[in-house]
Amino acid sequence: MKNRIRTKTMSKIAMLSLFACLGSGCKTTIEPWVKPYERSHLADPIMSFGRNPVALAYAQHVFEAREGARGAEGGAGGGCGCN
Amino acid sequence: MVLAVVAAVINMFRFVLIPLKAILLSSTFAVGCLLVIGLLAPAKAAVLPQDRSDVLYHSYQGDGVSIDGPSILLRKKIGNKVSISTNYYVDSISGASIDVRATASQYREERTEQSFGVDFLHNKTLMNVKYTNSSENDFEADSIYLGISQDFFGDLTTVQMSYSRGEDDIRRTGDETFFEEASRQKVGLALTQIATKNLILGVHYENVSDNGFLNNPYRSVRFIDPDAARGFSFAPEVYPNTRSSNAFSISANYYLPYRAALFTEIRTYSDTWGIRATNAKLGYVHTFGDDWIVELRTRFYQQDEADFYQDLFSRENEFNFLARDKELSSFNNISAGLSVTYEKKFSETAFFKKATMNYEIDHIRFDYDNFRNVLAEGPVGEEPLFSFSANVMKVFFSIWY
């Protein structure tokens, strides 16, 4: 019981730390190793995880309706922030 | 369409208030979001989704079932900080799958889905809220989605967190007294990483928890019945009232030197019903000049059956939980697909920036390891294993403005 409470507390602290890190912009001294002017290939629509959201949503629906598994499919979203 | 959007907005506010209040007041998620919103460092802006509209027609043909209909997406920015979107989607279903053919007759029904979403941009943080309603004559589902994503490390990394909650009302045609409910929560965490100037990597985790009536109310289990003409009879399925699943995927997109790209994704899945699944996807995108994009893809999926699944039970009510839904059986499917896009760019100063015409076709082959075709001849429990193929087609027009 005590371990379960400790695990729960730790996971909450980890979650809050992650949120706080994101919120603060995670300021670090890490220099981006791919400069903004080097991201033309990444900004090309053919590199997008879901360049056609309506078609992607439909394809996921077709599989999800006929398979036991669900979730975490279809790319992580986001991108290179350069379009 | 306009009425549908207005109805979706009204429903959104009605449905969202109570769960949203619960989420915002009671969970770590709320504190986390406040921290994100409150502590944001001044930074260069991320980007809102581009303004676009899509009109799509989809068609699925397989296992005696035909499903088709439209899907329409509209997305528009309001100022520099907000983007709104709405999607209207219809499934017109006719025919009967093997499950239905074994126990009932063909049917026809329609499912309508509407969603309304808002994206908010604040510095490098993108937040989105989406309400979705899905409606059938015997099924009503509402869900709310909250997402937040943030770029950091010089915009090389994007982290996205999401939470969604859904509630279903389930009825059964022909049985006025039947009414059941189910609820669902999803928590997702995703990370996208620029690895090199030609490579983007992604990892994605999602947990889904269900509570309530999780059966398909029309599906049945099969059990040995010496008194029946064919030696077996059917009885309603009985599922556990809870289910929790974890899915984890990694993906990669790689840009090739001649304006082409390779993409891949691998996913593993497990849940408390004993289903273990893995799938892998591989695709290649090739361009011809500035106008044509061709994509080839293949996907393989395999799963093990649920603990309480059997094709044939030895007697009625043999166990506490019983299933013969083929989606819970052990099976694999493999698919191959082709997409062709014609793209037309307009002047940067014109109202419309770009338009595409797209055609996509996928062929999927399903092979079941422990689900038998009871419509075929054979001794009880030794009928041929079931398999079928399906063709999935999409035609759509997209325009950016």
XYZ file of C-alpha atoms in Angstrom:
484
model
C 0.000 0.000 0.000
C 2.774 2.367 1.017
C 4.680 1.532 -2.184
C 1.601 2.176 -4.293
C 1.141 5.624 -2.746
C 4.833 6.376 -3.256
C 4.661 5.261 -6.932
C 1.555 7.403 -7.465
C 3.239 10.428 -5.880
C 6.407 9.905 -7.917
C 4.460 9.641 -11.150
C 2.572 12.847 -10.286
C 5.852 14.636 -9.566
C 7.296 13.357 -12.859
C 4.206 14.510 -14.740
C 4.251 17.957 -13.113
C 7.985 18.282 -13.772
C 7.381 17.514 -17.426
C 4.594 20.082 -17.627
C 6.755 22.629 -15.793
C 9.655 21.913 -18.129
C 7.396 22.404 -21.129
C 5.918 25.514 -19.603
C 9.278 27.077 -19.014
C 10.281 26.427 -22.608
C 12.892 23.946 -21.280
C 15.595 26.567 -21.512
C 18.872 24.790 -21.995
C 22.185 25.524 -23.579
C 21.604 22.847 -26.232
C 22.234 24.364 -29.643
C 19.884 23.121 -32.389
C 22.024 20.884 -34.573
C 19.688 21.354 -37.550
C 19.496 25.097 -38.187
C 16.208 26.685 -39.336
C 17.680 27.350 -42.795
C 18.521 23.640 -43.120
C 14.910 22.496 -42.720
C 13.580 22.929 -46.255
C 13.401 19.163 -46.798
C 11.597 18.646 -43.490
C 9.070 21.366 -44.359
C 8.161 19.645 -47.636
C 4.557 18.332 -47.327
C 5.711 14.851 -48.422
C 7.540 14.630 -45.050
C 4.420 15.332 -42.993
C 3.114 12.488 -40.765
C -0.456 13.375 -41.700
C -0.490 15.634 -44.733
C -4.136 14.768 -45.467
C -5.908 14.685 -42.074
C -9.331 13.677 -43.399
C -7.939 10.712 -45.357
C -5.707 9.710 -42.426
C -8.610 9.796 -39.955
C -10.685 7.625 -42.268
C -7.860 5.084 -42.765
C -7.407 4.827 -38.971
C -11.160 4.364 -38.513
C -11.185 1.490 -41.050
C -8.468 -0.395 -39.170
C -9.672 0.419 -35.658
C -13.154 -0.906 -36.448
C -11.748 -4.262 -37.585
C -8.837 -4.808 -35.206
C -8.600 -5.408 -31.465
C -5.823 -2.860 -30.980
C -6.438 0.856 -30.643
C -4.394 3.996 -30.039
C -0.941 5.451 -30.761
C -1.182 5.060 -34.511
C -0.851 7.604 -37.270
C 2.328 9.446 -36.329
C 2.989 11.637 -33.362
C 1.676 14.850 -34.872
C 3.677 18.016 -34.475
C 6.377 18.576 -37.023
C 9.315 20.791 -37.637
C 7.509 24.068 -36.918
C 8.743 25.490 -40.201
C 5.789 25.711 -42.569
C -24.326 21.336 -43.114
C -24.621 24.746 -41.380
C -27.354 23.367 -39.104
C -25.171 20.361 -38.339
C -22.304 22.638 -37.308
C -24.578 24.779 -35.134
C -25.987 21.628 -33.494
C -22.451 20.358 -32.894
C -21.467 23.646 -31.208
C -24.565 23.611 -28.964
C -23.976 19.952 -28.057
C -20.329 20.679 -27.380
C -21.118 23.236 -24.701
C -23.843 21.046 -23.190
C -21.701 17.920 -23.115
C -18.372 19.482 -22.337
C -19.159 21.517 -19.224
C -19.419 18.730 -16.617
C -16.489 16.496 -17.723
C -14.341 19.528 -18.512
C -14.979 20.940 -15.051
C -14.087 17.578 -13.509
C -10.901 17.345 -15.537
C -9.809 20.909 -14.886
C -10.553 20.886 -11.163
C -9.494 17.449 -10.075
C -6.487 16.099 -11.918
C -2.794 16.455 -12.343
C -3.604 17.352 -15.919
C -5.205 20.592 -14.750
C -2.250 21.631 -12.609
C 0.086 20.693 -15.446
C -1.813 22.759 -17.976
C -1.830 25.740 -15.628
C 1.917 25.383 -15.193
C 2.416 25.274 -18.942
C 0.184 28.263 -19.521
C 1.584 30.231 -16.585
C 5.265 29.612 -17.007
C 5.640 29.885 -20.741
C 8.910 31.505 -21.632
C 8.822 34.221 -24.268
C 9.765 32.459 -27.432
C 9.440 32.424 -31.180
C 5.999 31.351 -32.347
C 5.003 27.840 -33.365
C 2.452 27.607 -36.152
C -1.285 27.111 -36.366
C -2.581 24.505 -38.834
C -2.967 25.885 -42.346
C -6.364 27.105 -43.562
C -7.798 24.404 -45.773
C -10.961 22.610 -46.845
C -11.317 18.985 -47.891
C -14.212 17.195 -49.546
C -13.795 13.427 -49.486
C -15.815 10.459 -50.701
C -14.928 7.122 -49.111
C -15.918 3.577 -49.952
C -15.285 0.251 -48.181
C -16.254 -3.059 -49.821
C -15.514 -6.337 -48.083
C -17.042 -9.372 -46.322
C -20.475 -8.664 -47.824
C -20.537 -5.142 -46.391
C -20.592 -1.896 -48.310
C -19.865 1.374 -46.478
C -19.553 4.703 -48.185
C -20.239 8.392 -47.705
C -18.759 11.881 -47.617
C -16.406 13.641 -45.237
C -16.058 17.420 -45.279
C -13.446 19.383 -43.350
C -13.329 23.166 -43.029
C -10.496 24.923 -41.210
C -9.976 28.665 -40.850
C -7.770 30.928 -38.753
C -9.271 33.776 -36.753
C -6.463 36.275 -36.306
C -2.991 34.932 -35.516
C -3.828 32.966 -32.373
C -6.908 30.892 -33.097
C -7.910 28.376 -35.728
C -11.318 26.695 -35.863
C -12.244 23.523 -37.690
C -15.296 21.402 -38.294
C -15.739 17.984 -39.841
C -18.920 16.328 -41.082
C -18.696 12.622 -41.847
C -21.219 9.979 -42.931
C -21.039 6.161 -43.098
C -23.871 4.610 -45.117
C -23.762 0.912 -44.294
C -25.517 -1.868 -46.197
C -25.149 -5.628 -46.470
C -24.115 -8.034 -43.718
C -20.799 -9.312 -42.419
C -20.180 -12.977 -41.571
C -21.241 -12.314 -37.948
C -24.603 -10.995 -39.073
C -25.128 -13.537 -41.883
C -24.696 -16.371 -39.368
C -27.451 -15.177 -37.053
C -29.595 -12.509 -38.737
C -30.467 -10.858 -42.030
C -28.996 -7.998 -44.025
C -29.526 -4.475 -42.791
C -29.013 -0.858 -43.770
C -28.103 2.003 -41.467
C -26.317 5.327 -41.363
C -23.781 6.808 -38.978
C -23.228 10.551 -38.887
C -20.243 12.095 -37.137
C -19.728 15.796 -36.517
C -16.846 17.481 -34.811
C -15.962 21.022 -33.920
C -12.467 22.035 -32.805
C -10.552 25.122 -31.747
C -6.763 25.489 -31.783
C -5.125 28.182 -29.627
C -1.566 29.325 -30.183
C 0.478 30.903 -27.390
C 4.161 31.424 -28.156
C 5.491 27.925 -28.823
C 2.474 26.176 -27.335
C -0.464 24.924 -29.349
C -3.594 23.882 -27.466
C -6.633 22.291 -28.998
C -10.113 21.349 -27.888
C -12.389 19.201 -29.999
C -15.906 17.946 -29.477
C -17.198 14.994 -31.529
C -20.668 13.519 -31.763
C -21.412 10.248 -33.536
C -25.010 9.230 -34.083
C -26.733 6.067 -35.344
C -30.290 4.819 -34.872
C -29.064 2.520 -32.059
C -25.880 4.256 -30.877
C -24.984 7.742 -29.680
C -21.444 8.775 -28.736
C -20.052 12.100 -27.484
C -16.410 12.830 -26.825
C -14.226 15.757 -25.892
C -10.533 15.978 -26.713
C -7.978 18.273 -25.074
C -4.467 18.488 -26.483
C -1.392 20.570 -25.848
C 1.850 20.568 -27.800
C 5.028 22.531 -27.385
C 8.143 23.026 -29.500
C 11.451 23.331 -27.704
C 15.212 22.757 -28.081
C 15.342 25.208 -31.005
C 12.128 23.745 -32.459
C 13.832 20.390 -32.984
C 11.508 18.672 -30.531
C 7.734 18.746 -30.228
C 5.985 17.194 -27.233
C 2.267 16.610 -27.402
C -0.033 15.544 -24.562
C -3.675 14.699 -24.956
C -6.663 13.663 -22.922
C -10.053 12.653 -24.222
C -13.224 11.409 -22.647
C -16.177 9.813 -24.378
C -19.603 8.534 -23.399
C -21.731 6.090 -25.399
C -25.458 5.311 -25.252
C -26.123 1.871 -26.720
C -29.490 0.574 -27.880
C -30.560 -2.527 -29.796
C -32.874 -2.336 -32.789
C -36.033 -4.363 -32.187
C -35.681 -4.292 -28.389
C -37.128 -1.117 -26.903
C -36.146 -2.138 -23.352
C -32.445 -2.464 -24.152
C -30.313 0.486 -23.038
C -26.691 0.392 -21.897
C -23.931 2.948 -21.357
C -20.164 2.981 -21.686
C -17.490 5.583 -21.030
C -13.936 5.913 -22.276
C -10.836 7.891 -21.340
C -7.693 8.247 -23.451
C -4.378 9.693 -22.352
C -1.658 10.230 -24.947
C 1.928 11.402 -24.931
C 3.840 11.926 -28.162
C 7.228 13.281 -29.091
C 8.451 14.306 -32.525
C 12.173 14.814 -32.977
C 14.135 16.284 -35.873
C 17.180 14.008 -35.990
C 18.932 15.334 -39.101
C 18.004 17.721 -41.901
C 16.458 14.697 -43.685
C 15.047 12.626 -40.822
C 12.094 13.102 -38.429
C 11.465 10.545 -35.683
C 8.329 10.120 -33.590
C 7.329 8.141 -30.511
C 3.761 7.890 -29.312
C 2.154 6.299 -26.235
C -1.568 6.030 -25.597
C -3.582 4.506 -22.774
C -7.277 3.832 -23.266
C -9.643 2.870 -20.406
C -13.212 1.720 -20.971
C -16.023 1.211 -18.492
C -19.558 -0.057 -18.999
C -21.212 -2.155 -21.691
C -18.389 -3.003 -24.093
C -20.074 -5.707 -26.209
C -21.486 -5.351 -29.651
C -25.158 -6.028 -28.703
C -25.801 -7.939 -31.924
C -22.964 -10.445 -31.768
C -23.223 -13.937 -30.347
C -21.105 -16.822 -29.135
C -21.486 -20.323 -30.552
C -21.832 -23.373 -28.309
C -22.311 -27.113 -28.895
C -25.997 -28.020 -28.784
C -26.826 -31.662 -29.609
C -30.515 -30.727 -29.925
C -29.879 -28.182 -32.693
C -30.154 -29.228 -36.340
C -26.565 -28.219 -37.129
C -25.159 -29.291 -33.763
C -24.610 -25.777 -32.396
C -26.610 -22.759 -31.222
C -25.909 -19.101 -30.507
C -26.172 -17.081 -27.263
C -25.387 -13.427 -26.431
C -21.758 -12.501 -25.753
C -20.727 -11.464 -22.228
C -17.714 -9.146 -21.882
C -16.026 -7.702 -18.803
C -17.223 -4.185 -17.931
C -13.730 -2.722 -17.904
C -10.832 -2.686 -20.335
C -7.523 -0.889 -20.221
C -4.992 -0.852 -23.057
C -1.526 0.487 -23.740
C -0.168 1.175 -27.208
C 3.318 2.371 -28.070
C 4.600 3.288 -31.521
C 7.734 4.636 -33.122
C 7.788 6.229 -36.554
C 10.311 7.728 -38.935
C 10.137 9.846 -42.085
C 13.275 10.120 -44.229
C 13.756 12.557 -47.114
C 15.549 11.117 -50.138
C 17.851 13.296 -52.286
C 15.509 13.499 -55.298
C 12.322 14.862 -53.548
C 10.985 11.564 -52.368
C 10.442 10.171 -48.888
C 10.382 6.887 -47.008
C 8.185 6.450 -43.945
C 7.764 3.654 -41.457
C 5.883 2.968 -38.228
C 5.951 0.079 -35.750
C 3.401 -0.302 -32.971
C 2.961 -2.717 -30.085
C -0.268 -3.098 -28.143
C -1.543 -4.969 -25.092
C -4.677 -4.816 -22.968
C -6.282 -6.316 -19.873
C -8.394 -8.663 -22.018
C -5.234 -10.501 -23.057
C -4.985 -9.126 -26.584
C -1.410 -8.591 -27.771
C -0.894 -6.987 -31.164
C 1.904 -5.688 -33.360
C 1.789 -3.852 -36.631
C 4.288 -2.350 -39.023
C 3.870 0.095 -41.881
C 6.269 1.026 -44.664
C 5.706 3.581 -47.399
C 7.423 5.442 -50.194
C 6.433 8.848 -51.597
C 7.689 9.836 -55.044
C 7.187 13.096 -56.910
C 6.987 13.671 -60.658
C 7.780 17.287 -61.449
C 6.081 19.887 -59.237
C 2.544 18.614 -59.783
C 2.339 14.872 -59.126
C 2.835 12.947 -55.870
C 2.589 9.139 -55.847
C 2.635 7.090 -52.649
C 3.012 3.321 -52.253
C 2.469 1.717 -48.850
C 2.107 -1.593 -47.140
C 0.979 -2.500 -43.612
C 1.040 -5.750 -41.652
C -0.993 -6.382 -38.481
C -1.102 -9.401 -36.188
C -2.948 -10.005 -32.911
C -3.491 -12.776 -30.342
C -6.990 -13.505 -29.126
C -8.661 -12.240 -25.952
C -8.551 -14.562 -22.915
C -12.292 -15.177 -23.095
C -12.532 -15.689 -26.868
C -13.462 -19.065 -28.356
C -14.859 -19.997 -31.730
C -16.937 -22.767 -30.150
C -17.863 -23.161 -26.471
C -18.678 -26.633 -25.166
C -21.939 -25.457 -23.546
C -24.053 -22.354 -22.971
C -22.724 -20.007 -20.225
C -19.564 -22.104 -19.950
C -17.585 -19.199 -18.457
C -18.340 -15.844 -16.849
C -17.105 -14.015 -19.952
C -17.620 -15.274 -23.473
C -16.784 -13.753 -26.859
C -16.838 -14.852 -30.468
C -16.397 -11.436 -32.036
C -13.781 -11.998 -34.740
C -12.103 -8.680 -33.857
C -11.124 -10.339 -30.541
C -9.777 -13.518 -32.191
C -6.274 -14.359 -33.296
C -5.718 -13.099 -36.840
C -3.514 -11.090 -39.162
C -4.092 -8.733 -42.025
C -1.843 -7.350 -44.711
C -2.624 -4.367 -46.889
C -1.122 -2.633 -49.889
C -2.088 0.840 -51.022
C -1.528 3.462 -53.698
C -2.206 7.212 -53.604
C -1.988 9.629 -56.518
C -2.127 13.394 -55.954
C -2.254 16.149 -58.529
C -1.214 19.457 -57.016
C -1.783 22.919 -58.439
C -0.126 25.938 -56.803
C -1.575 29.403 -57.267
C -0.020 32.807 -56.849
C 1.068 33.716 -53.292
C -1.062 36.849 -53.543
C -4.185 34.994 -54.691
C -6.902 34.048 -52.162
C -6.464 30.340 -52.910
C -2.859 29.215 -52.407
C -2.948 25.600 -53.513
C -5.363 22.808 -54.524
C -4.962 19.045 -54.811
C -7.005 16.237 -56.338
C -6.353 12.869 -54.708
C -7.182 9.221 -55.304
C -6.284 6.498 -52.781
C -6.907 2.757 -52.944
C -5.985 0.064 -50.410
C -6.475 -3.671 -50.631
C -6.593 -5.544 -47.293
C -6.511 -9.304 -46.762
C -7.734 -10.686 -43.385
C -6.848 -14.273 -42.317
C -8.324 -15.627 -39.076
C -6.570 -18.354 -37.066
C -9.474 -19.345 -34.810
C -12.672 -18.017 -36.335
C -14.513 -20.503 -38.500
C -16.949 -19.898 -41.329
C -20.141 -21.408 -39.908
C -21.898 -20.871 -43.244
C -19.597 -23.451 -44.852
C -20.150 -27.184 -44.642
C -18.141 -29.251 -42.182
C -18.292 -31.065 -38.849
C -18.990 -28.769 -35.881
C -15.779 -26.974 -34.920
C -13.974 -28.118 -38.062
C -15.501 -25.762 -40.623
C -12.955 -23.924 -42.804
C -11.231 -20.927 -41.185
C -12.670 -17.592 -42.247
C -10.828 -15.074 -44.414
C -11.850 -12.160 -46.590
C -10.498 -9.264 -48.647
C -11.590 -5.644 -48.637
C -11.040 -2.681 -50.925
C -10.914 0.792 -49.400
C -11.115 3.773 -51.730
C -10.917 7.527 -51.100
C -11.307 10.355 -53.596
C -10.863 13.869 -52.265
C -10.331 17.449 -53.218
C -8.338 19.775 -50.944
C -7.857 23.501 -51.184
C -5.636 25.824 -49.122
C -6.419 29.524 -48.669
